[in-house]
Amino acid sequence: MTLTERLREKISQAFYNHGLLCASYPIPIILFTGLCILACCCPLLKLPLPGTGPVEFTTPVKDYSPPPVASDHKPGEPSERPEWYVGAPVAYIQQIFVKSSVSPWHKNLLAVDVFRSPLSRAFQLVEEIRNHVLRDRKLRNLLPEHGCLLLSPGNFWQNDRERFHADPDIIGTIHQHEPKTLQTSATLKDLLFGVPGKYSGVSLYTRKRMVSYTITLVFQRYHAKFLGSLRARLMLLHPSPNCTLRAESLVHVHFKEEIGIAELIPLVTTYIILFAYIYFSTRKIDMVKSKWGLALAAVVTVLSSLLMSVGLCTLFGLTPTLNGGEIFPYLVVVIGLENVLVLTKSVVSTPVDLEVKLRIAQGLSSESWSIMKNMATELGIILIGYFTLVPAIQEFCLFAVVGLVSDFFLQMLFFTTVLSIDIRRMELADLNKRLPSEACLPPAKPVGRPARFERQLAVRPSTPHTITLQPSSFRNLRLPKRLRVIYFLARTRLAQRLIMAGTVVWIGILVYTDPAGLRTYLAAQVTEQSPLGEGALTPMPVPSGVLPASHPDPAFSIFPADAPKLSENQTLLGEPPEPGGPAEGAQDSPVPEVTWGPEDEELWRKLSFRHWPTLFSYYNITLAKRYISLLPVIPVTLRLNPREALEGRHPQDGRSAWPPRRPGLGGPWEAGPRAPGTAQAHGDVTLYKVAALGLAAGMVLVLLLLCLYRVLCPRNYGQPGSGPGRRRRGELPCDDYGYAPPETEIVPLVLRGHLMDIECLASDGMLLVSCCLAGHVCVWDAQTGDCLTRIPRPGQRRDSGVGSAFEAQESWERLSDSGKGGPEEPGDSPPLRHRPRGPPPPALFGDQPDLTCLIDTNFSAQPRLLEPAQPEPRHRAGCSRARDGPGYDFSRLVQRVYQEDGLAPGPAPALRPPSPGPGPPLTPEEDGVCPPEKGSPSLAWAPSADGSIWSLELQGSLIVVGRSSGRLEVWDAIEGTLRCSSEEVSSGITALVFLDKRIVAARLNGSLDFFSLETGTALSPLQFRGRSSSPASPVYSSSDTVTCRLTHTVPCAHQKPITALKAAAGRLVTGSQDHTLRVFRLEDSCCLFTLQGHSGAITTVYIDQTMVLASGGQDGAICLWDVLTGSRVSHMFAHRGDVTSLTCTTSCVISSGLDDLISIWDRSTGIKLYSIQQDLGCGASLGVISDNLLVTGGQGCVSFWDLNYGDLLQTVYLGKNSEAQPTRQILVLDNAAIVCNFGSELSLVYVPSVLEKLD
Amino acid sequence: MAEGKTESPGPKKRGPYISSVTSRSVNLMIRGVVLFFIGVFLALVLNLLQIQRNVTLFPPDVIASIFSSAWWVPPCCGTASAVIGLLYPCIDRHLGEPHKFKREWSSVMRCVAVFVGINHASAKVDFDNNIQLSLTLAALSIGLWWTFDRSRSGFGLGVGIAFLATLVTQLLVYNGVYQYTSPDFLYVRSWLPCIFFAGGITMGNIGRQLAMYECKVIAEKSHQE
């Protein structure tokens, strides 16, 4: 056990060091890894490319004998001869390459003459060859009658010279079997001519006036003597003077197995599965800067590790005999992307405020054990596989071991480094975004990375509202579908791309089908280079008689169709071409040179590599996995004189429209009327014209559709040209489709009356209670916006009585109050009607810090949401109590408030917001409503509180106020009277829960007080203002005496201050800075569970009636808990920085963080659905209206989102002023009104009618 | 699988208007259909693999067409896979131990890939003797279960399926519906149970993954109600 632990520790330490190394020197390590990959892949260059391309092997002609059948070659001599070179080839192929030209050229000659008489010589040659067998007496009994196949262009005319002479349209005959469609395999013309189409010269428009073709002989057996004599005779008869061909090598061509569709299906399936696997794996990468970059890195890691393993295997002599393409998917699956994902997740989940180096190192070391364990397991499995002793499996295992090791190497070096770079980038971007709020901090504040800090100043995010969505699988098209489709088109630019692709393909086809040469060239190129080749040969209609008749047996017939004829034509032989001849005209053209170059030596290479398989397939012989031997070509040069050319002419040729060739004209010389025959000879120029026309038409079409597209879906769809000067166009909130929904401007009900920023808000649907920094509490009617009651800051009077610098503010208040009427004039000495208690003696505050305007926000929601203009917190001597918790946020908060407090009596009244001061901002209706109530009770209270308000709750008509002094007060909301109070403990109340008749107060020292509210008489539901209040909240009549009794105290619920407190379903949940949550039963205040799982202070808690508990902490994580069992259901790393608020609907969890992102999570799976980027400083302002409507605040506006789809539905601007304040808090009331908190104002917004329609 | 991928619904795919329509039985049917098609597809592909290697002999001229050869094989496999895929989550529910191990599509894909690989190996790798082949495949199948399932119910069900399916195959071969080229285990190949076991695990994995969405939808519904 200890051994395991020690090992574990060592591994973890090693990984930690490695992570530090990787993050410290990313670039050198990446370079090094790249070099390693390249080095290991080097041996791959020697491997033949996979595919079905033929393989060649050359042996000298001299002393050639077919290789023995039995493979006697030893493994020691691998380079000597390939493995397939065993046994006799399928066939020997002897090509007799004929080049012929008519010379001297005469101007009377027609274009047809270029090839008519040269082609006619083919018959002559064929007979010559046939007779060669008979001529040589010695060979006659030596050679068998059958055993040789002879192909020549003459086969087009059934080897019948008469037919040839009677044929008026030679080109038509030749091309009659040409397929009209795209055809990359060998055509019949190629087969019979034996040369690629463009070399044959049988065309009306060639300039070289030289015809070349081959006569192909296919032997089953090799007869050196016969071939030698044939060669000698043909060379003798038709000497090629300047021939430099060296006929000394025999080329053997081996054809691979052809892959059929049936074989491909399983392969394709495995690849589909592989891609699905990769897709689903990379989808899980989250919380990084560039998700796709990391996914790419992961795939690169796996692929290059495979390549490395192949390379290493070949380096050490393990030539893979397995089909690489087949085992590859399984290898990827075996190696897997899991490690990479685990690494990413682990690194991402480290605390964000650490340095990148440390984060990488921590992430690595925390996962080191599982990585090593997995690797050991896999190696063990492979080892077991190795001992199955099956060669194929052994090879796979060996391969997989090398692959695993190289994959581990790459993960550790390559991927980790890429991850560190990514995290660093993310941190930079993050700093960029958050900088403006921190920029005002004095430089003395210790900043983690000061070097990087300056760089951030320049950049600011340009788009405040962007919504990032999950991949489309999470989204569904929804009504209105029409718009959706258009958005989709607009987003993907689908129309444009389709049109462009279509045009390109069309032009490509046009060019490709042009028979003038590109196609044949391409055909040869494509088929030579395509690794897999065409799947299957397209069957070509072969006319009977064109090819020599096939026999069912594989033996070839030597004289295919007309064997008996061969004896007649012996007289035609041996007529040597006579140069010169009668001079029938001026030689007006240069004599075409019949030259033989080295490129003619292996002309068959220019043929499609399917040439031979096609030829043999016509005889039902497959060349798959077999080889043929190509003998050196026999060059034959034919020179014809014009007289012969004229003699060979067909009578129709003269009448035909091919004019005599005039080379002097230079241009293409086909001008003039065309005969019907030319229609088949696809004219070049026509084709070009068509191509140009097509191109033009395509472009016009593109332009047309582009215009149509612009008309149909304009980019500025739905943007009314209103509101100049509020927001620039670019800043309009828009969703993923680039669609900015219609913005509306409604006049919200503005509730003014607070002098300073409003910090606490509470509502029960009917009433709205707000509390500002200055300590005022206002009660509003949530329906009408009337101010019902104002409870001023109690300490104010004291301060003014002391005569401090509060005079200024005092005067503001007086001014503002004076706008509402005179009754407040008594001001400093209010009539104490309801409470006999006088102002507490000032001595009470002697040791207390001056907390007069210390107002806390809702602690659970916004612990760190500082105003941008917050100066550096100053410590005061008196606030030592608040500093006992080292948790940063709370103490900072308190300090901030202290400091504010400290400023207040100081000489800085300028801090007071000057704008909401005197009367003018008050709306008339407020003026109309307020004074009657104002007059009586508002200032009637004694300064009953000796601390600022930290928390506020409202239920029925009772307001519960928790103060920093630890005092709990219950006020009557309507009348503004203090009903009861309790101040047993002097520790400040940080959070309050007021549920039914229970009040729970959480205090700064971590203790929890349970109060119960007892009324003197029975609760009598009171009709409030003619409307019935909600049944859950009893309304206490003012006549009752309310007493607040401390029922129970949990003295040390938490070690550190309680920051979050929520209650529902009979449970009370507290969250504290000590990283834990506690669940109490509300009735007997019994602690049920202590939930541990956060690695930072809890900042926010959510619980609802369905007993679902969600909590968010400073570690940026959200945990979902099951309140019944106390188990953690899921754990999501949600935000960079604190989670500031959290709420749930039935299907999602919505969280907001300090990174100003609102993230929506699937509640059951914990998968992030999407996130919304908020305005700066509006991060925490969100509210859920119904199950599918989300409200977020922005810069002077609120936006409505469809929760299910993440669509921005509408943006509502509040107010007209050009520089709007950010919405800091949103409170959703029952009647679908939204209360937004803009500084010192509240705005009451009713949900726009558009949304109601959508709902 | 292509079907598996396209049918995998994102959590947001079922909006409120769909989930209001989606009753439990409809959901069951959808899952069954998806599983059926996955099974048919796998059967076609794997059968092709076997036919190529002349492992299985069907009475008519087989190579001519994969569809006409034995039309009844894919539907049978599809039905079987649908049953298995529905059975697994059902048993999980009845046993009260929801399957929590590696509930992700990527893991399911990995499982399917390994399953195809096992088939590939059974068809394409040349072994010396059948015992070796069968043992290897058995080890691979157990490895598959350990890697992707690890539940006792899954193992039991897999073994049961393997037994039943082998029995059915024996009967089929005995009655001359088709035959194997070199039977070494009564009338069939001895690796057949391993293949069936691995197939059962794989289909169960897919079925559980699909059922996860159903659970969620129903949970959502119950929340809404």
mmCIF file of C-alpha atoms in Angstrom, chain A residues 823-1079:
data_model
loop_
_atom_site.group_PDB
_atom_site.id
_atom_site.type_symbol
_atom_site.label_atom_id
_atom_site.label_comp_id
_atom_site.label_asym_id
_atom_site.label_seq_id
_atom_site.Cartn_x
_atom_site.Cartn_y
_atom_site.Cartn_z
ATOM 1 C CA PRO A 823 -44.315 68.506 6.604
ATOM 2 C CA GLU A 824 -40.796 67.315 6.704
ATOM 3 C CA GLU A 825 -39.526 70.621 7.746
ATOM 4 C CA PRO A 826 -39.257 69.654 11.384
ATOM 5 C CA GLY A 827 -36.625 67.348 10.067
ATOM 6 C CA ASP A 828 -34.254 66.913 12.876
ATOM 7 C CA SER A 829 -36.748 66.508 15.577
ATOM 8 C CA PRO A 830 -39.506 64.391 14.218
ATOM 9 C CA PRO A 831 -42.570 63.772 16.216
ATOM 10 C CA LEU A 832 -42.179 60.473 17.827
ATOM 11 C CA ARG A 833 -45.552 59.056 17.473
ATOM 12 C CA HIS A 834 -45.377 55.381 17.417
ATOM 13 C CA ARG A 835 -42.258 54.754 19.277
ATOM 14 C CA PRO A 836 -41.547 56.120 22.577
ATOM 15 C CA ARG A 837 -37.937 55.216 22.253
ATOM 16 C CA GLY A 838 -35.696 58.095 21.843
ATOM 17 C CA PRO A 839 -32.565 58.316 19.812
ATOM 18 C CA PRO A 840 -29.854 56.187 21.252
ATOM 19 C CA PRO A 841 -27.124 58.020 22.990
ATOM 20 C CA PRO A 842 -24.159 58.798 20.855
ATOM 21 C CA ALA A 843 -21.939 57.060 23.299
ATOM 22 C CA LEU A 844 -23.171 53.841 21.937
ATOM 23 C CA PHE A 845 -21.082 54.356 18.896
ATOM 24 C CA GLY A 846 -17.950 55.091 20.601
ATOM 25 C CA ASP A 847 -16.173 51.924 19.833
ATOM 26 C CA GLN A 848 -18.061 51.134 16.716
ATOM 27 C CA PRO A 849 -16.900 52.104 13.326
ATOM 28 C CA ASP A 850 -18.997 54.684 11.781
ATOM 29 C CA LEU A 851 -21.213 52.614 9.626
ATOM 30 C CA THR A 852 -23.912 54.995 8.935
ATOM 31 C CA CYS A 853 -24.291 54.619 5.289
ATOM 32 C CA LEU A 854 -22.989 51.159 5.178
ATOM 33 C CA ILE A 855 -25.393 49.314 3.043
ATOM 34 C CA ASP A 856 -24.661 45.974 1.830
ATOM 35 C CA THR A 857 -25.990 44.549 -1.282
ATOM 36 C CA ASN A 858 -27.444 41.164 -1.309
ATOM 37 C CA PHE A 859 -24.437 39.315 -0.155
ATOM 38 C CA SER A 860 -25.190 36.168 -1.932
ATOM 39 C CA ALA A 861 -25.539 37.839 -5.240
ATOM 40 C CA GLN A 862 -22.816 40.344 -5.652
ATOM 41 C CA PRO A 863 -19.964 40.010 -3.325
ATOM 42 C CA ARG A 864 -17.440 41.538 -5.596
ATOM 43 C CA LEU A 865 -19.386 43.665 -7.935
ATOM 44 C CA LEU A 866 -17.582 46.847 -7.361
ATOM 45 C CA GLU A 867 -18.274 50.031 -9.070
ATOM 46 C CA PRO A 868 -15.642 50.832 -11.577
ATOM 47 C CA ALA A 869 -14.770 53.973 -9.827
ATOM 48 C CA GLN A 870 -13.996 52.306 -6.575
ATOM 49 C CA PRO A 871 -10.847 53.626 -5.066
ATOM 50 C CA GLU A 872 -8.452 51.543 -3.170
ATOM 51 C CA PRO A 873 -9.976 50.334 0.025
ATOM 52 C CA ARG A 874 -8.627 51.964 3.066
ATOM 53 C CA HIS A 875 -8.407 50.317 6.325
ATOM 54 C CA ARG A 876 -9.732 51.901 9.350
ATOM 55 C CA ALA A 877 -8.693 51.114 12.747
ATOM 56 C CA GLY A 878 -12.147 50.296 13.852
ATOM 57 C CA CYS A 879 -12.987 47.701 11.354
ATOM 58 C CA SER A 880 -10.783 44.992 12.652
ATOM 59 C CA ARG A 881 -13.700 42.790 13.300
ATOM 60 C CA ALA A 882 -14.568 42.592 9.698
ATOM 61 C CA ARG A 883 -11.103 41.600 8.812
ATOM 62 C CA ASP A 884 -10.982 38.453 10.750
ATOM 63 C CA GLY A 885 -12.133 36.480 7.764
ATOM 64 C CA PRO A 886 -9.312 36.147 5.306
ATOM 65 C CA GLY A 887 -11.764 35.522 2.496
ATOM 66 C CA TYR A 888 -11.098 38.253 0.133
ATOM 67 C CA ASP A 889 -14.511 39.246 -0.925
ATOM 68 C CA PHE A 890 -16.129 39.769 2.299
ATOM 69 C CA SER A 891 -13.415 41.748 3.852
ATOM 70 C CA ARG A 892 -13.008 43.741 0.740
ATOM 71 C CA LEU A 893 -16.637 44.404 0.690
ATOM 72 C CA VAL A 894 -16.700 45.463 4.212
ATOM 73 C CA GLN A 895 -13.665 47.569 3.717
ATOM 74 C CA ARG A 896 -15.206 49.176 0.776
ATOM 75 C CA VAL A 897 -18.226 50.016 2.734
ATOM 76 C CA TYR A 898 -16.187 51.189 5.609
ATOM 77 C CA GLN A 899 -14.240 53.313 3.364
ATOM 78 C CA GLU A 900 -17.334 54.765 1.905
ATOM 79 C CA ASP A 901 -18.429 55.316 5.345
ATOM 80 C CA GLY A 902 -15.194 56.875 6.172
ATOM 81 C CA LEU A 903 -15.431 59.196 3.297
ATOM 82 C CA ALA A 904 -18.850 60.267 4.150
ATOM 83 C CA PRO A 905 -18.049 62.293 7.203
ATOM 84 C CA GLY A 906 -14.859 63.404 5.642
ATOM 85 C CA PRO A 907 -14.497 66.366 3.415
ATOM 86 C CA ALA A 908 -15.748 64.560 0.347
ATOM 87 C CA PRO A 909 -19.350 65.203 -0.206
ATOM 88 C CA ALA A 910 -18.570 65.106 -3.871
ATOM 89 C CA LEU A 911 -18.940 61.399 -3.632
ATOM 90 C CA ARG A 912 -22.602 61.866 -3.275
ATOM 91 C CA PRO A 913 -24.289 61.587 -6.534
ATOM 92 C CA PRO A 914 -25.216 65.067 -7.392
ATOM 93 C CA SER A 915 -27.770 64.269 -9.992
ATOM 94 C CA PRO A 916 -30.567 62.743 -8.026
ATOM 95 C CA GLY A 917 -30.455 65.560 -5.631
ATOM 96 C CA PRO A 918 -33.042 68.240 -5.622
ATOM 97 C CA GLY A 919 -36.598 68.078 -6.665
ATOM 98 C CA PRO A 920 -36.597 68.148 -10.436
ATOM 99 C CA PRO A 921 -36.039 64.455 -11.105
ATOM 100 C CA LEU A 922 -39.098 63.580 -9.187
ATOM 101 C CA THR A 923 -41.922 62.738 -11.430
ATOM 102 C CA PRO A 924 -45.185 64.466 -10.914
ATOM 103 C CA GLU A 925 -46.981 61.331 -10.093
ATOM 104 C CA GLU A 926 -44.605 60.663 -7.318
ATOM 105 C CA ASP A 927 -45.201 64.080 -6.065
ATOM 106 C CA GLY A 928 -48.832 63.462 -6.199
ATOM 107 C CA VAL A 929 -48.756 60.257 -4.342
ATOM 108 C CA CYS A 930 -46.065 60.617 -1.849
ATOM 109 C CA PRO A 931 -46.880 63.597 0.236
ATOM 110 C CA PRO A 932 -49.923 62.314 2.023
ATOM 111 C CA GLU A 933 -48.099 59.345 3.331
ATOM 112 C CA LYS A 934 -44.882 61.110 3.503
ATOM 113 C CA GLY A 935 -46.141 63.537 5.886
ATOM 114 C CA SER A 936 -47.170 61.280 8.615
ATOM 115 C CA PRO A 937 -44.886 58.451 9.400
ATOM 116 C CA SER A 938 -41.796 58.691 7.384
ATOM 117 C CA LEU A 939 -39.530 60.603 9.592
ATOM 118 C CA ALA A 940 -41.405 59.691 12.626
ATOM 119 C CA TRP A 941 -39.050 56.977 13.628
ATOM 120 C CA ALA A 942 -36.401 57.154 16.036
ATOM 121 C CA PRO A 943 -32.944 56.425 14.804
ATOM 122 C CA SER A 944 -33.456 52.919 15.858
ATOM 123 C CA ALA A 945 -30.570 51.422 14.062
ATOM 124 C CA ASP A 946 -27.008 51.745 14.828
ATOM 125 C CA GLY A 947 -25.688 50.105 11.712
ATOM 126 C CA SER A 948 -26.229 50.144 8.041
ATOM 127 C CA ILE A 949 -28.591 47.771 6.388
ATOM 128 C CA TRP A 950 -26.932 44.654 5.117
ATOM 129 C CA SER A 951 -29.935 42.609 4.255
ATOM 130 C CA LEU A 952 -33.555 43.119 3.619
ATOM 131 C CA GLU A 953 -36.518 40.865 3.307
ATOM 132 C CA LEU A 954 -40.138 41.547 2.682
ATOM 133 C CA GLN A 955 -43.139 39.447 3.211
ATOM 134 C CA GLY A 956 -46.673 40.460 3.508
ATOM 135 C CA SER A 957 -46.469 43.904 4.934
ATOM 136 C CA LEU A 958 -43.485 43.310 7.088
ATOM 137 C CA ILE A 959 -39.976 44.257 6.238
ATOM 138 C CA VAL A 960 -37.204 42.495 7.986
ATOM 139 C CA VAL A 961 -33.989 44.414 8.081
ATOM 140 C CA GLY A 962 -30.656 43.061 9.118
ATOM 141 C CA ARG A 963 -28.104 45.580 10.114
ATOM 142 C CA SER A 964 -24.386 45.547 10.359
ATOM 143 C CA SER A 965 -24.640 45.976 14.053
ATOM 144 C CA GLY A 966 -26.322 42.645 14.388
ATOM 145 C CA ARG A 967 -29.679 44.172 15.000
ATOM 146 C CA LEU A 968 -32.730 42.633 13.454
ATOM 147 C CA GLU A 969 -35.663 44.893 12.903
ATOM 148 C CA VAL A 970 -39.158 44.243 11.723
ATOM 149 C CA TRP A 971 -40.895 47.153 10.137
ATOM 150 C CA ASP A 972 -44.342 47.663 8.928
ATOM 151 C CA ALA A 973 -44.153 48.335 5.274
ATOM 152 C CA ILE A 974 -47.317 50.325 4.954
ATOM 153 C CA GLU A 975 -47.103 52.461 7.938
ATOM 154 C CA GLY A 976 -43.396 52.588 8.276
ATOM 155 C CA THR A 977 -43.353 51.709 11.895
ATOM 156 C CA LEU A 978 -40.896 49.548 13.675
ATOM 157 C CA ARG A 979 -42.761 46.616 15.007
ATOM 158 C CA CYS A 980 -40.068 44.895 16.913
ATOM 159 C CA SER A 981 -36.369 44.420 16.999
ATOM 160 C CA SER A 982 -33.831 42.143 18.428
ATOM 161 C CA GLU A 983 -30.223 42.800 19.125
ATOM 162 C CA GLU A 984 -28.824 40.046 21.180
ATOM 163 C CA VAL A 985 -25.801 39.496 19.109
ATOM 164 C CA SER A 986 -23.593 42.222 17.858
ATOM 165 C CA SER A 987 -22.326 40.425 14.829
ATOM 166 C CA GLY A 988 -23.644 41.855 11.582
ATOM 167 C CA ILE A 989 -26.443 40.113 9.802
ATOM 168 C CA THR A 990 -25.185 39.180 6.411
ATOM 169 C CA ALA A 991 -28.206 37.406 5.090
ATOM 170 C CA LEU A 992 -31.787 36.979 6.000
ATOM 171 C CA VAL A 993 -34.505 34.579 5.201
ATOM 172 C CA PHE A 994 -38.079 35.388 5.983
ATOM 173 C CA LEU A 995 -40.342 32.495 5.334
ATOM 174 C CA ASP A 996 -43.823 32.225 6.710
ATOM 175 C CA LYS A 997 -43.345 33.122 10.328
ATOM 176 C CA ARG A 998 -39.729 32.316 10.564
ATOM 177 C CA ILE A 999 -36.820 34.579 10.218
ATOM 178 C CA VAL A 1000 -33.376 33.203 9.926
ATOM 179 C CA ALA A 1001 -30.448 35.507 10.195
ATOM 180 C CA ALA A 1002 -26.951 34.587 9.224
ATOM 181 C CA ARG A 1003 -24.277 36.523 10.889
ATOM 182 C CA LEU A 1004 -20.805 37.583 10.119
ATOM 183 C CA ASN A 1005 -19.291 35.318 12.722
ATOM 184 C CA GLY A 1006 -20.801 32.275 11.103
ATOM 185 C CA SER A 1007 -23.627 31.782 13.525
ATOM 186 C CA LEU A 1008 -27.193 31.289 12.555
ATOM 187 C CA ASP A 1009 -30.177 32.642 14.473
ATOM 188 C CA PHE A 1010 -33.653 31.330 14.085
ATOM 189 C CA PHE A 1011 -36.398 33.724 15.061
ATOM 190 C CA SER A 1012 -40.044 33.160 15.076
ATOM 191 C CA LEU A 1013 -42.494 35.933 14.624
ATOM 192 C CA GLU A 1014 -45.432 35.912 16.926
ATOM 193 C CA THR A 1015 -48.339 38.171 16.625
ATOM 194 C CA GLY A 1016 -50.524 39.167 19.417
ATOM 195 C CA THR A 1017 -53.736 38.220 17.715
ATOM 196 C CA ALA A 1018 -54.307 35.716 15.026
ATOM 197 C CA LEU A 1019 -53.073 36.604 11.650
ATOM 198 C CA SER A 1020 -55.801 38.326 9.824
ATOM 199 C CA PRO A 1021 -55.310 38.483 6.118
ATOM 200 C CA LEU A 1022 -55.803 42.025 5.215
ATOM 201 C CA GLN A 1023 -56.963 43.292 1.946
ATOM 202 C CA PHE A 1024 -54.224 45.469 0.812
ATOM 203 C CA ARG A 1025 -55.253 48.279 -1.415
ATOM 204 C CA GLY A 1026 -58.152 46.378 -2.738
ATOM 205 C CA ARG A 1027 -56.089 43.536 -4.077
ATOM 206 C CA SER A 1028 -55.627 40.269 -2.402
ATOM 207 C CA SER A 1029 -52.116 39.491 -1.585
ATOM 208 C CA SER A 1030 -50.576 36.199 -2.396
ATOM 209 C CA PRO A 1031 -51.689 33.459 -0.069
ATOM 210 C CA ALA A 1032 -48.187 32.533 0.905
ATOM 211 C CA SER A 1033 -47.526 35.840 2.463
ATOM 212 C CA PRO A 1034 -49.806 36.748 5.242
ATOM 213 C CA VAL A 1035 -50.370 40.371 5.757
ATOM 214 C CA TYR A 1036 -50.026 41.515 9.239
ATOM 215 C CA SER A 1037 -52.432 44.056 10.292
ATOM 216 C CA SER A 1038 -50.962 47.017 11.908
ATOM 217 C CA SER A 1039 -52.972 46.601 15.007
ATOM 218 C CA ASP A 1040 -51.290 43.400 16.011
ATOM 219 C CA THR A 1041 -48.395 43.421 18.219
ATOM 220 C CA VAL A 1042 -45.595 41.578 16.638
ATOM 221 C CA THR A 1043 -42.892 40.067 18.702
ATOM 222 C CA CYS A 1044 -39.809 38.509 17.427
ATOM 223 C CA ARG A 1045 -38.511 35.690 19.495
ATOM 224 C CA LEU A 1046 -35.201 34.012 19.165
ATOM 225 C CA THR A 1047 -35.976 30.349 19.092
ATOM 226 C CA HIS A 1048 -32.703 28.796 18.355
ATOM 227 C CA THR A 1049 -29.153 29.695 17.728
ATOM 228 C CA VAL A 1050 -26.585 27.674 15.936
ATOM 229 C CA PRO A 1051 -23.533 29.267 17.353
ATOM 230 C CA CYS A 1052 -20.974 28.026 14.963
ATOM 231 C CA ALA A 1053 -22.758 26.983 11.839
ATOM 232 C CA HIS A 1054 -19.694 27.835 9.827
ATOM 233 C CA GLN A 1055 -16.146 28.631 10.574
ATOM 234 C CA LYS A 1056 -16.229 31.712 8.471
ATOM 235 C CA PRO A 1057 -18.838 34.277 7.580
ATOM 236 C CA ILE A 1058 -21.968 33.020 5.972
ATOM 237 C CA THR A 1059 -22.294 34.482 2.568
ATOM 238 C CA ALA A 1060 -25.356 32.842 1.158
ATOM 239 C CA LEU A 1061 -28.594 31.854 2.709
ATOM 240 C CA LYS A 1062 -31.627 30.430 1.014
ATOM 241 C CA ALA A 1063 -34.631 28.541 2.203
ATOM 242 C CA ALA A 1064 -37.273 26.554 0.450
ATOM 243 C CA ALA A 1065 -39.248 23.391 0.937
ATOM 244 C CA GLY A 1066 -38.634 23.361 4.644
ATOM 245 C CA ARG A 1067 -34.904 23.420 4.241
ATOM 246 C CA LEU A 1068 -32.461 26.127 4.896
ATOM 247 C CA VAL A 1069 -29.180 26.205 3.058
ATOM 248 C CA THR A 1070 -26.227 28.236 4.096
ATOM 249 C CA GLY A 1071 -23.104 28.808 2.143
ATOM 250 C CA SER A 1072 -20.011 30.104 3.721
ATOM 251 C CA GLN A 1073 -16.514 31.190 3.031
ATOM 252 C CA ASP A 1074 -15.249 28.004 4.564
ATOM 253 C CA HIS A 1075 -16.017 26.230 1.258
ATOM 254 C CA THR A 1076 -18.940 24.277 2.630
ATOM 255 C CA LEU A 1077 -22.658 24.360 2.467
ATOM 256 C CA ARG A 1078 -24.953 23.270 5.217
ATOM 257 C CA VAL A 1079 -28.496 22.145 5.008
#
